[in-house]
XYZ file of C-alpha atoms in Angstrom:
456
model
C 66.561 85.667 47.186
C 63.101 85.206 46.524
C 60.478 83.014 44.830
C 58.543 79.460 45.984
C 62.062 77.610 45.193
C 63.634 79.828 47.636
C 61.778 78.794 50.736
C 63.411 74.914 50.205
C 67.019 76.571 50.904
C 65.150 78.128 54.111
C 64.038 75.106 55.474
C 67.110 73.715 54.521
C 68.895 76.108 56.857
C 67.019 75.455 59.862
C 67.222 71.657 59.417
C 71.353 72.215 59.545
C 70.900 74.044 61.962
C 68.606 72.203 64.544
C 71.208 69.120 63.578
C 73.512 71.519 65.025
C 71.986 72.507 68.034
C 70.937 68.573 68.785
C 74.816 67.494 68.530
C 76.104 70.294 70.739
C 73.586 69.488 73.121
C 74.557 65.336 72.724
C 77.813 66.459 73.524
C 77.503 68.121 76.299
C 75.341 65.092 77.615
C 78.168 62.845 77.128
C 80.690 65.168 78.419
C 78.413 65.695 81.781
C 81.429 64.096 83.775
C 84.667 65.538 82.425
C 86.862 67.193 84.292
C 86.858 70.953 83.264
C 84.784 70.607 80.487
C 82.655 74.095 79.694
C 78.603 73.804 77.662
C 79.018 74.701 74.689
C 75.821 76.566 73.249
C 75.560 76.954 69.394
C 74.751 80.237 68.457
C 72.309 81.299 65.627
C 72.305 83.769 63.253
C 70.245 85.257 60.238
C 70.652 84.677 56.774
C 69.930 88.263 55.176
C 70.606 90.561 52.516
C 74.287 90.141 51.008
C 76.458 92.773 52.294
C 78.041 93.476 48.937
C 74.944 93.837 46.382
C 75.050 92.230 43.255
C 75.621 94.644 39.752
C 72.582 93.543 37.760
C 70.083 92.557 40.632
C 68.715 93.715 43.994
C 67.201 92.035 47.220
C 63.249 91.960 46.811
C 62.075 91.253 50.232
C 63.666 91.516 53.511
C 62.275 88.141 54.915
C 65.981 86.705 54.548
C 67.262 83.480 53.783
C 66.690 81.415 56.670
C 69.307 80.550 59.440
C 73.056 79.215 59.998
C 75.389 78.464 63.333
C 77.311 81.631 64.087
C 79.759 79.840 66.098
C 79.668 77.308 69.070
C 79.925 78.817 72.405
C 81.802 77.888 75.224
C 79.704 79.493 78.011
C 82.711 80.564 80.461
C 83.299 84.565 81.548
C 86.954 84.991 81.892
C 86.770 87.450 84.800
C 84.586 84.573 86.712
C 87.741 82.237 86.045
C 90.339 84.873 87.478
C 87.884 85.101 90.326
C 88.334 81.148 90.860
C 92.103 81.027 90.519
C 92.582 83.621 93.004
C 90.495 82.082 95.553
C 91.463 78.522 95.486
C 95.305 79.595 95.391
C 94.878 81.421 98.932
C 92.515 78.380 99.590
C 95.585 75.848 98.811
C 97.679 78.081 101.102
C 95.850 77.835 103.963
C 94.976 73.925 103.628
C 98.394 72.662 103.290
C 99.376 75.244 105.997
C 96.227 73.961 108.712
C 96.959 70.282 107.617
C 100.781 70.358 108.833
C 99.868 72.631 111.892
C 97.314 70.374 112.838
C 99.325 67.278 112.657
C 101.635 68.865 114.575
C 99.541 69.772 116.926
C 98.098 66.236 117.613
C 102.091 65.213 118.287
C 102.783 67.612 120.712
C 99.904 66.069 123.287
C 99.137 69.091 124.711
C 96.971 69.469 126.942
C 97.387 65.659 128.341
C 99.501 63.426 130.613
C 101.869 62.559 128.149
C 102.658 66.026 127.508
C 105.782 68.824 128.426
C 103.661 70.374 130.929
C 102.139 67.510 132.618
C 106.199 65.949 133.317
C 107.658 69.656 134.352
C 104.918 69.540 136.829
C 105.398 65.704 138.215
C 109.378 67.046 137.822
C 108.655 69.888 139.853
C 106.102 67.294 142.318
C 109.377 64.882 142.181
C 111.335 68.137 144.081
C 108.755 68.616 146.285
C 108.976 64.580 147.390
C 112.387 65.097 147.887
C 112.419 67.944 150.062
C 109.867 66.241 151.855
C 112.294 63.485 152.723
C 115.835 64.231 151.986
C 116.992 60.994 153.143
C 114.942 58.754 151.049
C 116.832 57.339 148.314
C 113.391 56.082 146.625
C 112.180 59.775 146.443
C 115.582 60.819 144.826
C 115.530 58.187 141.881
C 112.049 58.956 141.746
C 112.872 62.294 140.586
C 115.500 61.589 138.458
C 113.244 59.275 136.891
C 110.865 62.269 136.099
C 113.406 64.656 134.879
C 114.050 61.463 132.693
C 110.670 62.015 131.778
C 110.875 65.339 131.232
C 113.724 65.509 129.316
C 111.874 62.578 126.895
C 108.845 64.417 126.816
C 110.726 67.606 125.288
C 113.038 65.362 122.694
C 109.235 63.840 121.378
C 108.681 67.727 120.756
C 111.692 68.307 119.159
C 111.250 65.397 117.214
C 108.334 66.006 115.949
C 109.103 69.743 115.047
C 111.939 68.303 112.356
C 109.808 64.983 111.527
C 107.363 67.457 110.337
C 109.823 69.413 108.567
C 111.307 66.823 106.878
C 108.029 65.459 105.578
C 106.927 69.090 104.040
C 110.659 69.120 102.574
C 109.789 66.180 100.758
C 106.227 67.628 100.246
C 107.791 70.844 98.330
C 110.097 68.651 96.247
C 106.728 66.467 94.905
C 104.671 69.753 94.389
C 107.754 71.131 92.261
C 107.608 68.069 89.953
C 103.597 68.492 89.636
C 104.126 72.240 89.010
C 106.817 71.473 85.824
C 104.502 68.070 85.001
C 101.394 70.884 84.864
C 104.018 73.776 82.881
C 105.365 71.796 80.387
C 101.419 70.365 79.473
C 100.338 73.912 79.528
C 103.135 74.930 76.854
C 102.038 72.321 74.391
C 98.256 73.353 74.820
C 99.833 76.854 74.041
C 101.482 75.446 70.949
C 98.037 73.901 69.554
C 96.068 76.942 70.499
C 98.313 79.240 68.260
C 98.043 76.597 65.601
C 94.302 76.580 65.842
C 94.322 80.174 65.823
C 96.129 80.598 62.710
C 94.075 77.883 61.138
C 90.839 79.466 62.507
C 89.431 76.227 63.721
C 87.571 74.995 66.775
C 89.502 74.919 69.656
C 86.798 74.253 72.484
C 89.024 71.115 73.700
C 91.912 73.051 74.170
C 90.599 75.824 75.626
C 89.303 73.301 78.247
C 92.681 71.905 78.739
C 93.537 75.398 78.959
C 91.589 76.872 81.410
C 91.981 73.060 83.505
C 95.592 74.170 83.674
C 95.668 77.359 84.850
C 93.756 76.318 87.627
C 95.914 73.562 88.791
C 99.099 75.910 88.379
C 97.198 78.281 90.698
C 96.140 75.902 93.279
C 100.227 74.899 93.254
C 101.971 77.945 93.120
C 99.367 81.124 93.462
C 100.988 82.011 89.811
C 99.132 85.774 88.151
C 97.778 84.312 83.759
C 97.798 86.992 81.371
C 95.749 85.497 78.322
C 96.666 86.597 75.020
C 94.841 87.862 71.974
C 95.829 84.061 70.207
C 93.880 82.528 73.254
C 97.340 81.431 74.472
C 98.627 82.264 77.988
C 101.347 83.574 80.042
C 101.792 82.098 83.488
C 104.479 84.385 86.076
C 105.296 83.026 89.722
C 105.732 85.665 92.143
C 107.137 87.983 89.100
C 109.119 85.009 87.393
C 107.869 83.515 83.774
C 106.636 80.014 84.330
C 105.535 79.572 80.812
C 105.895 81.862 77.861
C 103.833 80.844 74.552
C 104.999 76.942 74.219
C 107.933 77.110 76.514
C 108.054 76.857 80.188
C 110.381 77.409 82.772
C 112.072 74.903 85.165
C 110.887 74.568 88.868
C 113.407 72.993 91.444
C 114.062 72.938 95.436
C 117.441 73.474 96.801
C 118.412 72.963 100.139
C 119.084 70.575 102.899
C 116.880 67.956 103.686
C 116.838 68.008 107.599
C 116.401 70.672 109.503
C 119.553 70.245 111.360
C 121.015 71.547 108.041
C 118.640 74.202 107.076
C 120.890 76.993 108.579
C 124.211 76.137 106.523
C 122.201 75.012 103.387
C 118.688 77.209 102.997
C 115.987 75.401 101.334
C 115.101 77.562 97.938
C 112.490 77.329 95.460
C 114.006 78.336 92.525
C 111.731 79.335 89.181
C 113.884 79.664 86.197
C 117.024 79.803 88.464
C 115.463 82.401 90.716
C 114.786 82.001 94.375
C 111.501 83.109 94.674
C 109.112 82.620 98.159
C 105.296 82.069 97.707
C 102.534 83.782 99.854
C 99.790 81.892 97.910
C 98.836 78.261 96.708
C 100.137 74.886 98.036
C 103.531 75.533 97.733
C 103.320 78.792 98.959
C 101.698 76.943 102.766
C 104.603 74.534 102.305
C 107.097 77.387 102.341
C 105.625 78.884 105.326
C 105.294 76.329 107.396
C 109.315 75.045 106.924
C 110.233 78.945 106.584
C 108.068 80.395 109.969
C 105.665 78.187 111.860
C 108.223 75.326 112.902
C 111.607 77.133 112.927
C 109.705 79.922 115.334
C 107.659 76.804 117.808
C 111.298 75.330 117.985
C 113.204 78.895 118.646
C 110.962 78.901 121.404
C 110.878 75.504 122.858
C 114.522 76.270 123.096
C 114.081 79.039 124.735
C 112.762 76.637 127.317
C 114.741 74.356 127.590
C 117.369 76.386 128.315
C 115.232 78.694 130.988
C 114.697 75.453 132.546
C 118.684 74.335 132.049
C 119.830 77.556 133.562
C 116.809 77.625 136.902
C 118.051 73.900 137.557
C 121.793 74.004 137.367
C 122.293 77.374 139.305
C 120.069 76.763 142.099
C 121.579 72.709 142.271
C 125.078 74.523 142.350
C 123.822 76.267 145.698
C 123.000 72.940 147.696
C 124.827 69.675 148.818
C 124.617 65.963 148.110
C 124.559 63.107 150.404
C 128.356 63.361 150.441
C 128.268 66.844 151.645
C 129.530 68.150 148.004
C 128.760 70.610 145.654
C 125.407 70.222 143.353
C 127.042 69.214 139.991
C 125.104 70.518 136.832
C 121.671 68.451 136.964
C 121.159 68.830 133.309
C 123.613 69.095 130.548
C 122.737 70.979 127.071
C 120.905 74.113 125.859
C 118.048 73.133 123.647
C 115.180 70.245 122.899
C 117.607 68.155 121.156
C 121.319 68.071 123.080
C 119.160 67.954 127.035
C 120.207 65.161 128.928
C 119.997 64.397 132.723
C 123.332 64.835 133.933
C 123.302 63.453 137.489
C 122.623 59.362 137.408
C 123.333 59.013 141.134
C 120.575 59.252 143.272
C 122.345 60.666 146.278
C 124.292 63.121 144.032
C 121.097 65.014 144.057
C 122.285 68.207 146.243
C 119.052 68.483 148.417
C 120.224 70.463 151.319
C 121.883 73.677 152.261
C 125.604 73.717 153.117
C 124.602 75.242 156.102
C 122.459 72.701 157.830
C 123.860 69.083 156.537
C 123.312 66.720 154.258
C 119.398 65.904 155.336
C 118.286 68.820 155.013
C 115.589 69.747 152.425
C 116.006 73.242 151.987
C 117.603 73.356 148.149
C 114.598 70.823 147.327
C 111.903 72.976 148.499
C 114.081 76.343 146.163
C 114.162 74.143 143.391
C 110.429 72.908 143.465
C 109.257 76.345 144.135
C 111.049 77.441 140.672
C 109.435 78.090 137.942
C 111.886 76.383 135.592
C 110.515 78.278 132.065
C 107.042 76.885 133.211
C 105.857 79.733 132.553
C 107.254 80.930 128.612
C 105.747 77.099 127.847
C 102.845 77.870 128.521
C 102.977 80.938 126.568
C 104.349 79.240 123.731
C 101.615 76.230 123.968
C 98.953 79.092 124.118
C 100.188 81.063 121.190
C 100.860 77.722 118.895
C 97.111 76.780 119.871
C 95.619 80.251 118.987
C 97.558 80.105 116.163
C 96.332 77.110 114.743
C 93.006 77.818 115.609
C 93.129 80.877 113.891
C 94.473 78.796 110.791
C 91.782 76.590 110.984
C 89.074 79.658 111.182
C 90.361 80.964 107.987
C 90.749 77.688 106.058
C 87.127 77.190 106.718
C 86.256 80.534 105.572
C 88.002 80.387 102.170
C 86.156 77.461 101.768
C 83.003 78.568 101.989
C 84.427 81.440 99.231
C 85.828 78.477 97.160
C 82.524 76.983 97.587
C 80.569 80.110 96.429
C 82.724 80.851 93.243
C 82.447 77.566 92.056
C 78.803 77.357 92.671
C 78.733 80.223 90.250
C 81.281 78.831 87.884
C 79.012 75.767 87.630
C 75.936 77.485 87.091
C 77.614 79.007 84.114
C 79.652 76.727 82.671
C 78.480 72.919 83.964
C 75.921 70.508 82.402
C 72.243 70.623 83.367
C 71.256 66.780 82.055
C 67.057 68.154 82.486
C 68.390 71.769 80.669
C 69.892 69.875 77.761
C 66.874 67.284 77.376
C 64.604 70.571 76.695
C 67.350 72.270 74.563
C 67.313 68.287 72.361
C 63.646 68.522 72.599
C 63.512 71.826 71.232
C 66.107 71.469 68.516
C 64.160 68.500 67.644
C 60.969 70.244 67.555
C 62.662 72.799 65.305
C 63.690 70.122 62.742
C 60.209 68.737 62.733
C 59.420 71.837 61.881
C 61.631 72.432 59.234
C 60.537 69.077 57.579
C 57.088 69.897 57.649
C 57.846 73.331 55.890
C 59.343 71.497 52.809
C 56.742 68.501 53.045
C 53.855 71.696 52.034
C 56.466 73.142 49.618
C 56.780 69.791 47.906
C 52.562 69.596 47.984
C 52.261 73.113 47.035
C 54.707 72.798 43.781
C 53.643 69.362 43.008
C 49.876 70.986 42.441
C 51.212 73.706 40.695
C 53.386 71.607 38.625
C 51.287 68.397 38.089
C 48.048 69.843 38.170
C 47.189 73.215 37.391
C 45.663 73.559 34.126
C 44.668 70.030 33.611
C 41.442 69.272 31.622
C 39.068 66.779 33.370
């Protein structure tokens, strides 16, 4: 189109389209502070030619026809998103994993006085003191009193091995209620993206919602999103569907409740009815802590306890008490939580050899010179501190990914308040513009029209 009257629909366009550009950027002012909100950036394109050409006319000139919005953006890149899901799943992992290993830690009280090794060692002393003075009936309850101690000291352990358990059951049961909270929202965003779809209309909100979603799911369960060609989404969970277009799948835990029970009733994750075991996101840390880290520190401690059970009782069976008899079994039980301290008597401690009467100190000084599993504790207390260490180290490392991916995410996708004041000013500038263009139109044709060929 062309002609004087044609540059008013030209001006016309870029007013619209400035108005445009001004509201997008308003909104994304206002929307500074959502949560998972993405700029939008309104997208301009030409006015030309017609693409079909009219029968009895042609284009004159190729100056075009002004300007309209192509579209409004939502400045996100998709492979930039994967990127982030992956990366804060395996950062979820390892956080829920370091925060129950270093609770743990801080209730075992090693190293310190009020730990394991700190009472075998004052048990061991207690031996010692004995031996020292067979006779003594103060040194004997003494050392009862620190087996006592012992044996306390190794039931906190145990104690807090299946206190901790018990809370991350619990903890798995409330993340399986967020993860089917988080599904069943995602399936109705699926519903109103296919709507909007079909109706070809905006769906910037949604797609926020969207993309919001899939993050959270992947922070929870480490889940794989396959997005579709109708913008909706597929979520799977270590190969299972989660949700499926605008229905999703039900997530429950199974199992006993204490750990006591975990061997005759196995806690299960089940997605869909399938037992399926996470090696990524929340759950996924929650899984392997209940499933490795505390079954394995309490195999162990066990292991212990029943080094130390055995060491005792078969070298106390060698000596004789006050009474001249027998050493009975000083402890009774196998592992952390059935020990108890079987001899209450002080002078049925069997001190001496059989040999050489009941004052002599010569089964003391064997016992105190045992090393009673002193030895696999400290291997165990070693390994569970590298380990968490280790945990700790790589928790702090995914962070500093986490923190690197988002820093990229935001650059891309989060609000600039100083970048949208120049993109208002500039958009306002542009419909200044605009004005002015059909303010010397309007003077132009007004001379043309009102004046030209007047007669003074």
């Amino acid at each position: 189109m062309s002609g004087t009257f044609s540059s008013f629909n030209t001006a016309l366009s870029a007013l619209r389209y400035n108005r445009v550009a001004m509201d997008v950027a308003s909104g994304n002012v206002a929307n500074a502070g959502t949560e998972g909100y993405a700029r939008r950036q309104v997208v301009g394109q030409a006015t030309g030619a017609p693409a079909v050409p009219a029968m009895w006319s042609r284009w004159d000139l190729n100056s075009g026809d002004g300007v309209q919005p192509g579209g409004i953006k939502r400045m996100v890149d998709p492979l930039l998103d994967a990127r982030a899901r992956l990366e804060h799943s395996a950062s979820s992992f390892l956080d829920a994993r370091v925060d129950s290993l270093n609770r743990f830690e801080t209730a075992l009280a090693e190293p310190g006085e009020n730990g394991v090794a700190a009472a075998l060692a004052s048990y061991q002393a207690g031996w010692h003191d004995v031996a020292n003075n067979p006779g003594d009936s103060a040194a004997r309850a003494q050392l009862l009193a620190r087996a006592e101690t012992l044996r306390a000291a190794i039931s906190g352990q145990d104690r807090a091995v299946r206190t901790e358990w018990a809370d991350q059951r619990s903890r798995l049961s409330a993340a399986a209620e967020e993860v089917n909270q988080v599904a069943a929202e995602l399936a109705k965003v699926n519903d109103g993206l296919r709507s909007s779809y079909v109706a070809e209309t905006d769906a910037g909100v949604l797609l926020d919602q969207r993309d919001l979603l899939t993050m959270r799911l992947a922070e929870l369960t480490g889940s794989k999103i396959t997005i579709n060609p109708d913008t909706t989404v597929d979520v799977t969970v270590a190969g299972q569907p989660l949700v499926t277009g605008n229905v999703a799948a039900a997530v429950t835990v199974t199992g006993a409740t204490e750990l006591a029970d975990a061997a005759a009733s196995p806690v299960q994750l089940l997605v869909g009815g399938t037992a399926v075991t996470l090696t990524a996101g929340e759950v996924g840390g929650i899984q392997s802590v209940m499933n490795t880290d505390l079954p394995n520190y309490l195999t162990k401690l066990d292991a212990f306890v029943a080094q130390l059970v055995s060491d005792t009782n078969t070298q106390h069976a060698l000596g004789r008490d006050l009474d001249g008899d027998a050493g009975a079994p000083f402890f009774a039980g196998t592992t952390a939580a059935t020990l108890t301290v079987a001899i209450i008597d002080p002078k049925d401690v069997a001190a001496g050899d059989p040999t050489k009467g009941k004052l002599d100190g010569s089964n003391a000084t064997a016992l105190a010179g045992l090393d009673m599993g002193g030895r696999s504790y400290r291997e165990l207390i070693t390994t569970t501190g590298v380990l968490i260490s280790s945990a700790n180290r790589g928790a702090a490392n995914q962070s500093v990914l986490v923190s690197q991916v988002d820093a990229s995410r935001e650059a891309l996708s989060g609000i600039s308040i100083d970048e949208e004041m120049v993109n208002l000013l500039a958009a306002q500038r542009g419909y200044e513009g605009a004005s002015r263009v059909l303010t010397t139109i309007d003077s132009v044709l007004d001379t043309l029209i009102n004046r030209t060929g007047l007669l003074r």
